[in-house]
Tab-separated table of C-alpha atoms and ligand atoms in Angstrom:
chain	number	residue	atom	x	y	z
A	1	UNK	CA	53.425	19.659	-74.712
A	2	UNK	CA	52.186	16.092	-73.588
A	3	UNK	CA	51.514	14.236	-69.998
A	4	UNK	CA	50.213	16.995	-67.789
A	5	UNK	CA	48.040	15.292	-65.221
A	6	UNK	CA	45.887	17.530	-63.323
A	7	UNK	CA	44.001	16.372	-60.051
A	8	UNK	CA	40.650	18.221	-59.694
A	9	UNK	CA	38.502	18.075	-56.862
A	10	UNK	CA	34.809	17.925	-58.743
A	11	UNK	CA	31.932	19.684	-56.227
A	12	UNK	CA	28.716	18.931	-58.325
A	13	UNK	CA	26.404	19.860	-55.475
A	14	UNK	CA	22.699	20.548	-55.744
A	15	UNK	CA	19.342	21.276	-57.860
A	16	UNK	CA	21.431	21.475	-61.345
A	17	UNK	CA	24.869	21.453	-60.321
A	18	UNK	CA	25.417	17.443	-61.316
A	19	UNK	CA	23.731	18.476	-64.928
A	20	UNK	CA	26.110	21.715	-65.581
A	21	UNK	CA	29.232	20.228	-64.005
A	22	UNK	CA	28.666	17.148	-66.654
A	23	UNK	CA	28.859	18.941	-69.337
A	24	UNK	CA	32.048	21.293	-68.077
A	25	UNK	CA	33.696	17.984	-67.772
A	26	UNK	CA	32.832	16.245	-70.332
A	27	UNK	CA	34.261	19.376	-72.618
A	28	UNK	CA	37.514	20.116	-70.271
A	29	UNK	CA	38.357	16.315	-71.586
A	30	UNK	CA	37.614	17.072	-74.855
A	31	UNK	CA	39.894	20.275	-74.726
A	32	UNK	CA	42.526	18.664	-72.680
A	33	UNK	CA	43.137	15.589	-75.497
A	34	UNK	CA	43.906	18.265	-77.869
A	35	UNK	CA	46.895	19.292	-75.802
A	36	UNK	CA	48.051	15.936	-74.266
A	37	UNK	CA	46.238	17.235	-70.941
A	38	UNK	CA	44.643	14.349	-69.126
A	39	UNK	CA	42.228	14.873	-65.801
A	40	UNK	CA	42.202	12.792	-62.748
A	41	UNK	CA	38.383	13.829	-61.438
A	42	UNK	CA	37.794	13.268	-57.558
A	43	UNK	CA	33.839	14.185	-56.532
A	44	UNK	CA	33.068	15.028	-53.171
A	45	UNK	CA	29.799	16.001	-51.600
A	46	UNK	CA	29.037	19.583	-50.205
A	47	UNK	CA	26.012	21.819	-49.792
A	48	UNK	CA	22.288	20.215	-49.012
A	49	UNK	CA	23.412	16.609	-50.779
A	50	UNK	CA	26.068	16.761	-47.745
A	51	UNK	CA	23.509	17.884	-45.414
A	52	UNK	CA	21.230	14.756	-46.447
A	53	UNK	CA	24.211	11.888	-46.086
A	54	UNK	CA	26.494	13.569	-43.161
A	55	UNK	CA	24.069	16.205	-41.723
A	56	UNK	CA	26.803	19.003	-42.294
A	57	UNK	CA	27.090	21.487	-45.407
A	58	UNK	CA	31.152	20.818	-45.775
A	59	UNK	CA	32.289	17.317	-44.483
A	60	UNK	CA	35.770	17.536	-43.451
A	61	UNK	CA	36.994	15.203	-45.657
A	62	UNK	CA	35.343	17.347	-48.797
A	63	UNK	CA	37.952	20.116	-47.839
A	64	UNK	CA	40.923	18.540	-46.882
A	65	UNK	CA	40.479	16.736	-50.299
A	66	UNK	CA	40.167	20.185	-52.223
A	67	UNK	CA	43.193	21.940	-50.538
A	68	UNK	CA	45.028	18.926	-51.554
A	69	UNK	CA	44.073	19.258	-55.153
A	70	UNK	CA	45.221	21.095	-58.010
A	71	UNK	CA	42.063	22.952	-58.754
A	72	UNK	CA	38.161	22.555	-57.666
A	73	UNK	CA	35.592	22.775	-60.481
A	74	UNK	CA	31.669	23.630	-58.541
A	75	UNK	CA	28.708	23.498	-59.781
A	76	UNK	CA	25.817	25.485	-57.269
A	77	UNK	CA	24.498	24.629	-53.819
A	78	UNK	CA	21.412	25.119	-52.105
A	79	UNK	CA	17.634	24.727	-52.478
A	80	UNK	CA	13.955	25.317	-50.832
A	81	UNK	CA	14.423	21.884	-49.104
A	82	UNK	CA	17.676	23.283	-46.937
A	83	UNK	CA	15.721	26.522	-46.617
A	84	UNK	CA	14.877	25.893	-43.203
A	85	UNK	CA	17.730	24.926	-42.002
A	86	UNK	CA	19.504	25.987	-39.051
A	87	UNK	CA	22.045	28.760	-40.486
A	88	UNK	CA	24.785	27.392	-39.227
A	89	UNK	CA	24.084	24.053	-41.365
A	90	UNK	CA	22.622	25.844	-44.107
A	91	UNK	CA	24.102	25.084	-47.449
A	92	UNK	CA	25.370	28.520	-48.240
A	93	UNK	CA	28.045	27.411	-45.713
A	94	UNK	CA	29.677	24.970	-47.564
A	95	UNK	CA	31.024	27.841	-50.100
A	96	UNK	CA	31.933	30.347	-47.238
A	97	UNK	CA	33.809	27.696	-45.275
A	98	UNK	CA	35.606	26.368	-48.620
A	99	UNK	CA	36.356	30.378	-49.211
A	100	UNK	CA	37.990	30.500	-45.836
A	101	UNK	CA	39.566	26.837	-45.034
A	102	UNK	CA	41.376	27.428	-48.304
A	103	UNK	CA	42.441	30.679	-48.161
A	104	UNK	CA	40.428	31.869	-51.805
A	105	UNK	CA	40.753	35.904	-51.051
A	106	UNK	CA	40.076	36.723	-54.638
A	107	UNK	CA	37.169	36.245	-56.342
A	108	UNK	CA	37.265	37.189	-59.908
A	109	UNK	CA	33.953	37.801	-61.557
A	110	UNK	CA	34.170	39.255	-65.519
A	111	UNK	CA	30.771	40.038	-67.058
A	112	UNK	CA	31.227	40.006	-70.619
A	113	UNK	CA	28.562	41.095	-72.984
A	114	UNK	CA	29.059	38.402	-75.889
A	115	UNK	CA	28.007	40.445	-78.587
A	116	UNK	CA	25.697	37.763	-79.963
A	117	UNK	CA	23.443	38.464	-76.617
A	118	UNK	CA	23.257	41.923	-76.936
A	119	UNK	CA	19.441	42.053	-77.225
A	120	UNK	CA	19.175	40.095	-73.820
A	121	UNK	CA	20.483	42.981	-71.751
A	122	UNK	CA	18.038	44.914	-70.143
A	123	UNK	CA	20.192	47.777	-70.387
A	124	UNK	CA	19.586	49.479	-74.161
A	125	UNK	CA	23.262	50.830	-76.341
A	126	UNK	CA	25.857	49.253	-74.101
A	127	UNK	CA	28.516	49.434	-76.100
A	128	UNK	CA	30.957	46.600	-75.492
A	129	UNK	CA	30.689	45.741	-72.059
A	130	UNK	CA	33.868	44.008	-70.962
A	131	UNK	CA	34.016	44.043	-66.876
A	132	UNK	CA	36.626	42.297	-64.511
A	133	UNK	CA	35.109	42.579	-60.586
A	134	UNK	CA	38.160	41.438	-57.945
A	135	UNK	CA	35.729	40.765	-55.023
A	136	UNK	CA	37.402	40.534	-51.380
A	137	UNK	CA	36.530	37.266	-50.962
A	138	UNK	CA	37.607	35.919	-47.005
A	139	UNK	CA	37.089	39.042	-45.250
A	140	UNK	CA	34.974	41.923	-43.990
A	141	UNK	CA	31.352	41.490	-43.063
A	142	UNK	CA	30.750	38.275	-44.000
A	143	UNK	CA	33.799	36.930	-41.793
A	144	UNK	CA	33.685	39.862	-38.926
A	145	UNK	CA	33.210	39.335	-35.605
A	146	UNK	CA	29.344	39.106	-35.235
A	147	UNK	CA	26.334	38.511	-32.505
A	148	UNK	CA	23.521	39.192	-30.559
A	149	UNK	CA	22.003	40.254	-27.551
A	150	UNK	CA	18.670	41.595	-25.539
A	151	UNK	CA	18.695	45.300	-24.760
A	152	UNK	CA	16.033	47.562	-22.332
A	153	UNK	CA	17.321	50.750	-23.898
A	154	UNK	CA	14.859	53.145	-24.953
A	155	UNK	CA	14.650	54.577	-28.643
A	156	UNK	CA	14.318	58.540	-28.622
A	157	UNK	CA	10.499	57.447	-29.912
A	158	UNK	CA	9.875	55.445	-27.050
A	159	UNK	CA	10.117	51.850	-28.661
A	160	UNK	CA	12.353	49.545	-26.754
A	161	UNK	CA	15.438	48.458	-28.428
A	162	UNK	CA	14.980	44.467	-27.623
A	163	UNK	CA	16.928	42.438	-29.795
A	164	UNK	CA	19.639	43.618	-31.014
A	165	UNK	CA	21.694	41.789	-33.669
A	166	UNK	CA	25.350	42.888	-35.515
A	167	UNK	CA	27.934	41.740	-38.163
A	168	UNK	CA	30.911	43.638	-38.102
A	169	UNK	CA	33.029	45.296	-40.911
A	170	UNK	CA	36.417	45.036	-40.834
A	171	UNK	CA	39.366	45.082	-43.131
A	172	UNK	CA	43.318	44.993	-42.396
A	173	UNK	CA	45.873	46.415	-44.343
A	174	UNK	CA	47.317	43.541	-45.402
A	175	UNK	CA	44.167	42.086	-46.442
A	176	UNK	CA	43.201	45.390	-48.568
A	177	UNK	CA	46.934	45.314	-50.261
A	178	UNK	CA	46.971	42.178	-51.374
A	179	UNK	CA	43.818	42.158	-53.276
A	180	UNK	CA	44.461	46.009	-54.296
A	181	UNK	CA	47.656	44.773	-55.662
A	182	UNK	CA	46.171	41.844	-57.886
A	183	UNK	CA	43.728	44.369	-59.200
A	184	UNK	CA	46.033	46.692	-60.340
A	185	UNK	CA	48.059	43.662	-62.239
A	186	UNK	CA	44.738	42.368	-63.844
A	187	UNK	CA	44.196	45.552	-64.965
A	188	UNK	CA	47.750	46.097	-66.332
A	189	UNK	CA	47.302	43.297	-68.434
A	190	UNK	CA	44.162	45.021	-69.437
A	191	UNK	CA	42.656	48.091	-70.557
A	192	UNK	CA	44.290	49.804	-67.523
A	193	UNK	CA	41.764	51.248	-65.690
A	194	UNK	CA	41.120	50.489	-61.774
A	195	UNK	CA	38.016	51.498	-60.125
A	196	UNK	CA	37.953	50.920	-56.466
A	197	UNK	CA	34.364	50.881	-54.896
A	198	UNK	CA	33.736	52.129	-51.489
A	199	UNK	CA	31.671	53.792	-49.110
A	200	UNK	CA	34.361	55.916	-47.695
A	201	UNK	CA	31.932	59.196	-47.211
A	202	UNK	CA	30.740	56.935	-44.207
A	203	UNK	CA	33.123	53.904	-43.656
A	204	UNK	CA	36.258	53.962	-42.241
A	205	UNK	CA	37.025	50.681	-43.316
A	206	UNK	CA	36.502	52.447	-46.811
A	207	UNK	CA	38.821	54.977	-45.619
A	208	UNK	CA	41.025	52.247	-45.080
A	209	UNK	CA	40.618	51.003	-48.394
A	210	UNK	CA	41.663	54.297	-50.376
A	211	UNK	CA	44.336	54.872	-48.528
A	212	UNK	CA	45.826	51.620	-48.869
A	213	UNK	CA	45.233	51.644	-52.960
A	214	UNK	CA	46.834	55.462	-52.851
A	215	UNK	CA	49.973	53.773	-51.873
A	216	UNK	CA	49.933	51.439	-54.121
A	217	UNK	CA	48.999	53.430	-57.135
A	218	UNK	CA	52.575	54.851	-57.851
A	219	UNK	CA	54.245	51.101	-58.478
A	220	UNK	CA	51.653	50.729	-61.587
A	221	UNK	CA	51.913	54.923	-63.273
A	222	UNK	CA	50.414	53.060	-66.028
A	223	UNK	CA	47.236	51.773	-64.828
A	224	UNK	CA	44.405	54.855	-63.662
A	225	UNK	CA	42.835	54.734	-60.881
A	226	UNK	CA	40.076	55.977	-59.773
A	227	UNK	CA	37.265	55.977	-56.481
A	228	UNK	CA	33.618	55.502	-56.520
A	229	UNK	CA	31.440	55.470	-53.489
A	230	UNK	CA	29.193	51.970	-54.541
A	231	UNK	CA	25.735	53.564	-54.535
A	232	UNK	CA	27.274	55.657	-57.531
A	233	UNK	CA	29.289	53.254	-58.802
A	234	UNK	CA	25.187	50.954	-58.749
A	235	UNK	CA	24.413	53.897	-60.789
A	236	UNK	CA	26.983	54.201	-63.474
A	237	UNK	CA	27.153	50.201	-63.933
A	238	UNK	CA	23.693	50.951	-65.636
A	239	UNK	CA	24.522	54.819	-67.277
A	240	UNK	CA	27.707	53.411	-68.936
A	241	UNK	CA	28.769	49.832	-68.386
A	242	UNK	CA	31.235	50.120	-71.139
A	243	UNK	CA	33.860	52.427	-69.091
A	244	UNK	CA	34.311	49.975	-66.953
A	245	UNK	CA	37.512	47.835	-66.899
A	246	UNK	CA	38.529	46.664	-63.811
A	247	UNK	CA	36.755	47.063	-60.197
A	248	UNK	CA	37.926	46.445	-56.746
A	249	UNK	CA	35.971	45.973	-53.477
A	250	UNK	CA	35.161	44.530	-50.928
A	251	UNK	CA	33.317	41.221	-50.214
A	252	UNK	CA	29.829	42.445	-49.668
A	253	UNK	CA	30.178	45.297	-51.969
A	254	UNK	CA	31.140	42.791	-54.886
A	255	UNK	CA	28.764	40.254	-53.823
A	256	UNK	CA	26.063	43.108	-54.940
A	257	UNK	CA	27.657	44.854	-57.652
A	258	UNK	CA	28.620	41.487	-59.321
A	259	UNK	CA	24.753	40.325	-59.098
A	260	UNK	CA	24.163	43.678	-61.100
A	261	UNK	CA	27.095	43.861	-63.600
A	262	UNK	CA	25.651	40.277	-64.462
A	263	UNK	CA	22.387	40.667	-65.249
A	264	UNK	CA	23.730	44.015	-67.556
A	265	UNK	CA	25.515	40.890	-69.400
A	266	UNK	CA	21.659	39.473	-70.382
A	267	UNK	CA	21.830	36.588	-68.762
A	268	UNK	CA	23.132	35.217	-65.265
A	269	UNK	CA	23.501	31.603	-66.966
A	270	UNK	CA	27.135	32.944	-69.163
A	271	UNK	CA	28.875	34.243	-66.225
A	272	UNK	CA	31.774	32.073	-64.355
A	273	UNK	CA	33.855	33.034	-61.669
A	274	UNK	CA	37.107	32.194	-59.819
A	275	UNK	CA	38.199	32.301	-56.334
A	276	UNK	CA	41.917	32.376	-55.902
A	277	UNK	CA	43.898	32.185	-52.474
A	278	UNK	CA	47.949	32.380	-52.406
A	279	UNK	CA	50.113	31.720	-55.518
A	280	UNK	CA	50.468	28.072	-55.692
A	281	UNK	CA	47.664	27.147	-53.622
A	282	UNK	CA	44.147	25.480	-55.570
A	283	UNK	CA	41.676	28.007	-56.661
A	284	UNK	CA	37.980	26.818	-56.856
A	285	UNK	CA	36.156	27.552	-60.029
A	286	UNK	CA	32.182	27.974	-60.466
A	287	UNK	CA	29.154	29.537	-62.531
A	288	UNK	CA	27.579	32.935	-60.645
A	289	UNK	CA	24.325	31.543	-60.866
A	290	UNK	CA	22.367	29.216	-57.955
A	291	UNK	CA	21.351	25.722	-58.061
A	292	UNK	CA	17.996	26.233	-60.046
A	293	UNK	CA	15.883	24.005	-58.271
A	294	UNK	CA	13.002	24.704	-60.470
A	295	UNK	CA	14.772	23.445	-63.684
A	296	UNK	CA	16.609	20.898	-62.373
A	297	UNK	CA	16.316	17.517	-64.153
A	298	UNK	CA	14.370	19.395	-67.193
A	299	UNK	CA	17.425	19.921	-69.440
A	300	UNK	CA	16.748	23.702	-69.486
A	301	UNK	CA	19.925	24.635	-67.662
A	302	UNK	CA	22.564	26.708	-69.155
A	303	UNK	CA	25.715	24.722	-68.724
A	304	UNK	CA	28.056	28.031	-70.211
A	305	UNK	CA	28.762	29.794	-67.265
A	306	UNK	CA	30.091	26.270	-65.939
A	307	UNK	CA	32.227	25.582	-69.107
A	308	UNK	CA	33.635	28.535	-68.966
A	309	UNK	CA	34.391	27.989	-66.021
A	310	UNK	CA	36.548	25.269	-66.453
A	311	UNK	CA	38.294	27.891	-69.061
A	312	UNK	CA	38.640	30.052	-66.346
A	313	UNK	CA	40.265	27.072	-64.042
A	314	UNK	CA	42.482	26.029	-67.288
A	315	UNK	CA	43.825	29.821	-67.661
A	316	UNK	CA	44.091	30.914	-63.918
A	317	UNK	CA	44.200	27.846	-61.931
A	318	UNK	CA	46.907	25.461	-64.120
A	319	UNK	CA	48.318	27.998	-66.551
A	320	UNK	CA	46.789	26.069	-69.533
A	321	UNK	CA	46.263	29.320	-71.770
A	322	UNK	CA	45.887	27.472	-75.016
A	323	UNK	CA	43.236	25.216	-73.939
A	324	UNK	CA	40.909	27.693	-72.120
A	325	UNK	CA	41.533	29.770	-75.333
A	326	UNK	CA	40.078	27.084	-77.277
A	327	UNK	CA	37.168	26.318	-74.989
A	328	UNK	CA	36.448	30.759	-75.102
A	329	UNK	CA	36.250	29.991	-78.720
A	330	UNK	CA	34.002	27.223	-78.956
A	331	UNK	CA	31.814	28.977	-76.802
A	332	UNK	CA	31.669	31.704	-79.126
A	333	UNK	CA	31.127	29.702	-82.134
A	334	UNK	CA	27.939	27.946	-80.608
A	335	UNK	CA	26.499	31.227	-80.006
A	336	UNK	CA	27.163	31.943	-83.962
A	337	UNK	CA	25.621	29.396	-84.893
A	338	UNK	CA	22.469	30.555	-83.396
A	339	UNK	CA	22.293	27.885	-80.166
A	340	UNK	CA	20.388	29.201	-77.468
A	341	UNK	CA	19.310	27.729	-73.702
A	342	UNK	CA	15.901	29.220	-73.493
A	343	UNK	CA	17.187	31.655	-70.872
A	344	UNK	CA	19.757	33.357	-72.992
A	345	UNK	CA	16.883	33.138	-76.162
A	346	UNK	CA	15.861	36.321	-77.659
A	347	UNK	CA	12.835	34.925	-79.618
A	348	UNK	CA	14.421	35.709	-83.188
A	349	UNK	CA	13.829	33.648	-85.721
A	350	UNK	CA	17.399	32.590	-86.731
A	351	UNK	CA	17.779	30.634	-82.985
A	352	UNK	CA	18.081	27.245	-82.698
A	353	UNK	CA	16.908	26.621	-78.829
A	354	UNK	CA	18.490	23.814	-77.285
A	355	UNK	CA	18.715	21.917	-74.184
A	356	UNK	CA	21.530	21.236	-71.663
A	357	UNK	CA	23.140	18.299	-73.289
A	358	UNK	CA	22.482	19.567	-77.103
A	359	UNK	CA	24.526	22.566	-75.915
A	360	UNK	CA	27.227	20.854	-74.894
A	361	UNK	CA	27.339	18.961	-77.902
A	362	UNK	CA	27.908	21.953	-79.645
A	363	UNK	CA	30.435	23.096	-77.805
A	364	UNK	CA	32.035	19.642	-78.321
A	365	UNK	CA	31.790	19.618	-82.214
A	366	UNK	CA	33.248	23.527	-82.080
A	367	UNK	CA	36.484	21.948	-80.177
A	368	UNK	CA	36.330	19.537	-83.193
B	1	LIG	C1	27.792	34.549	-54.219
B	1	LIG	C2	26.623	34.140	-53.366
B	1	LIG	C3	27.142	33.808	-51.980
B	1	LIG	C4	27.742	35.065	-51.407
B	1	LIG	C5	26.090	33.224	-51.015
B	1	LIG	C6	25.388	32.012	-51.613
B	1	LIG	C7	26.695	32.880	-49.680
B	1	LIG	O1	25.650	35.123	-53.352
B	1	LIG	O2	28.735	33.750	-54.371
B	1	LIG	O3	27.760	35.665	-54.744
B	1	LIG	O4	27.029	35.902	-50.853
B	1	LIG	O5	28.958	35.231	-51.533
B	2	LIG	MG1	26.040	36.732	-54.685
């Protein structure tokens, strides 16, 4: 139980990122004394703070560093001031070409309803929400072959077609098992129910999608599974959140669905996320929300979707159970005690609002 040394490869990035990424580090020490775990912290640039010293969202150097890490902890990237961008050095591009150059084809985003939020969800009765999404994280639209071109054509109406611009969907087999397959173990180890969200009334690539989890389905008997087409499955996030255990899909799909199953939890600022390539290889671990430009600098960010975070990156990305256990808890005994970031605030009486670095503190004292 002593001298684990882990190398992490520290993204802080933009608008709040530095603020929220403090405080996840400044806890995963904390955490990590407790079990002898110690932290060797290497920061590299990426997103518009890259943009402003090299003049590229993901210096080469800032990935070759992470693959050769044990585990990257990000904050958020992006703001109005790399808005204009070009898109091909816009900052958004950092994350997709960290996604791809290291391989991170899972995404895992839970949205947990901590009970002690329960009046910041829009959505009335709940029940206990307790959602894992696996998001297809390197492929399909966002990575499909994509372009555009001038047409003369002639609409049926009359209107000429001119520009004409596409992104292409497009999944493989192999890329649809593997991520099938990891859903069906996460939800093994669950409640065992899989939901896999398609469009296959219209897609083929849907089609695809079914047919591949069909075949998989027999090697878990124990774990149902079941189809939803994703403008339902928008639908019944709302109707009945709570019979939701695990979902599969694709990478746009879970882009949006994961957007919605968050703000169901009350507030974007709780929710982390991992992104997980082949066994052995670094995952990269970061809050759901953006960079926050607005609050930057003001101490009203939320640093609990980051902290947790760096539970998730203790549990999934070393196999340090205990101490992302111990960070869950402490996160759940600061919301006992009544601390609130004014975005997860309900306005009762009994809160104790906070800022960024009083929240931490909490956090801190609940490790003890
Ligand atoms: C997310 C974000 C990204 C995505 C953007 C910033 C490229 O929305 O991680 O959900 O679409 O994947
Ligand atoms: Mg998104």
């Amino acid at each position: 139980m002593s001298g684990r040394s882990y190398k992490i490869a520290v993204i802080k990035g933009d608008g709040i990122g530095p603020e929220i990424v403090g405080s996840a580090i400044e806890v995963l020490l904390k955490a990590g004394e407790k079990f002898g775990i110690s932290f060797e912290f290497n920061e590299l640039l990426a997103g518009g703070c890259a943009i402003d010293k090299y003049g590229l969202p993901l210096p080469e150097e800032t990935l070759a560093s992470c693959k050769a890490s044990d585990a990257v902890l990000l904050g958020a990237v992006g703001g109005p001031k790399w808005d204009t961008a070009d898109p091909s050095i816009r900052p958004e591009r950092a994350l997709l070409g960290l996604r791809s150059g290291m391989g991170l084809y899972s995404n895992l985003r839970p949205a947990l309803l901590f009970p002690q939020l329960a009046s910041a969800s829009p959505v009335k009765d709940t029940g206990a929400v307790d959602i894992l999404i696996v998001r297809e994280l390197t492929g399909g639209i966002y990575f499909g072959e994509n372009g555009s071109y001038k047409s003369d054509d002639i609409l049926a109406d009359g209107t000429v077609k001119g520009e004409v611009a596409y992104d292409t969907e497009a999944y493989s087999e192999g890329e649809i098992r593997r991520i099938v397959t990891q859903a069906f173990e996460y939800a093994r180890g669950r409640r065992k129910k899989l939901t896999l969200v398609d469009k296959a009334n219209v897609l083929r690539s849907s089609r695809l999608w079914r047919s591949v989890a069909k075949e998989i389905a027999p090697s878990y008997p124990d774990v149902a599974l079941d189809f939803l087409y994703v403008d339902n499955c928008a639908m019944q996030l709302i109707g009945r959140p709570a019979s939701f255990d695990v979902i599969v899909t694709s990478n746009m799909f879970g882009d949006i669905l994961s957007d919605e199953a968050g703000m169901i939890t009350g507030s974007i600022g709780m929710l982390p996320s991992a992104s997980m390539g082949a066994p052995g290889t670094p995952g990269m671990f970061e809050p759901i929300h953006g960079s926050a430009p607005d609050i930057a600098g003001t101490g009203k960010a939320n640093p609990l979707a980051t902290i947790l975070s760096a539970a998730m990156m203790l549990r999934w990305g070393l196999g340090e159970a205990e101490a992302a256990d111990l960070i869950e808890e402490a996160v759940r005994k600061t919301l006992d005690a009544g601390y609130r970031t004014p975005d997860i605030a309900s306005g009762d009486e009994s809160e104790i609002i906070v800022d960024t670095n009083k929240m931490t503190g909490s956090v801190l004292s609940a490790i003890g």
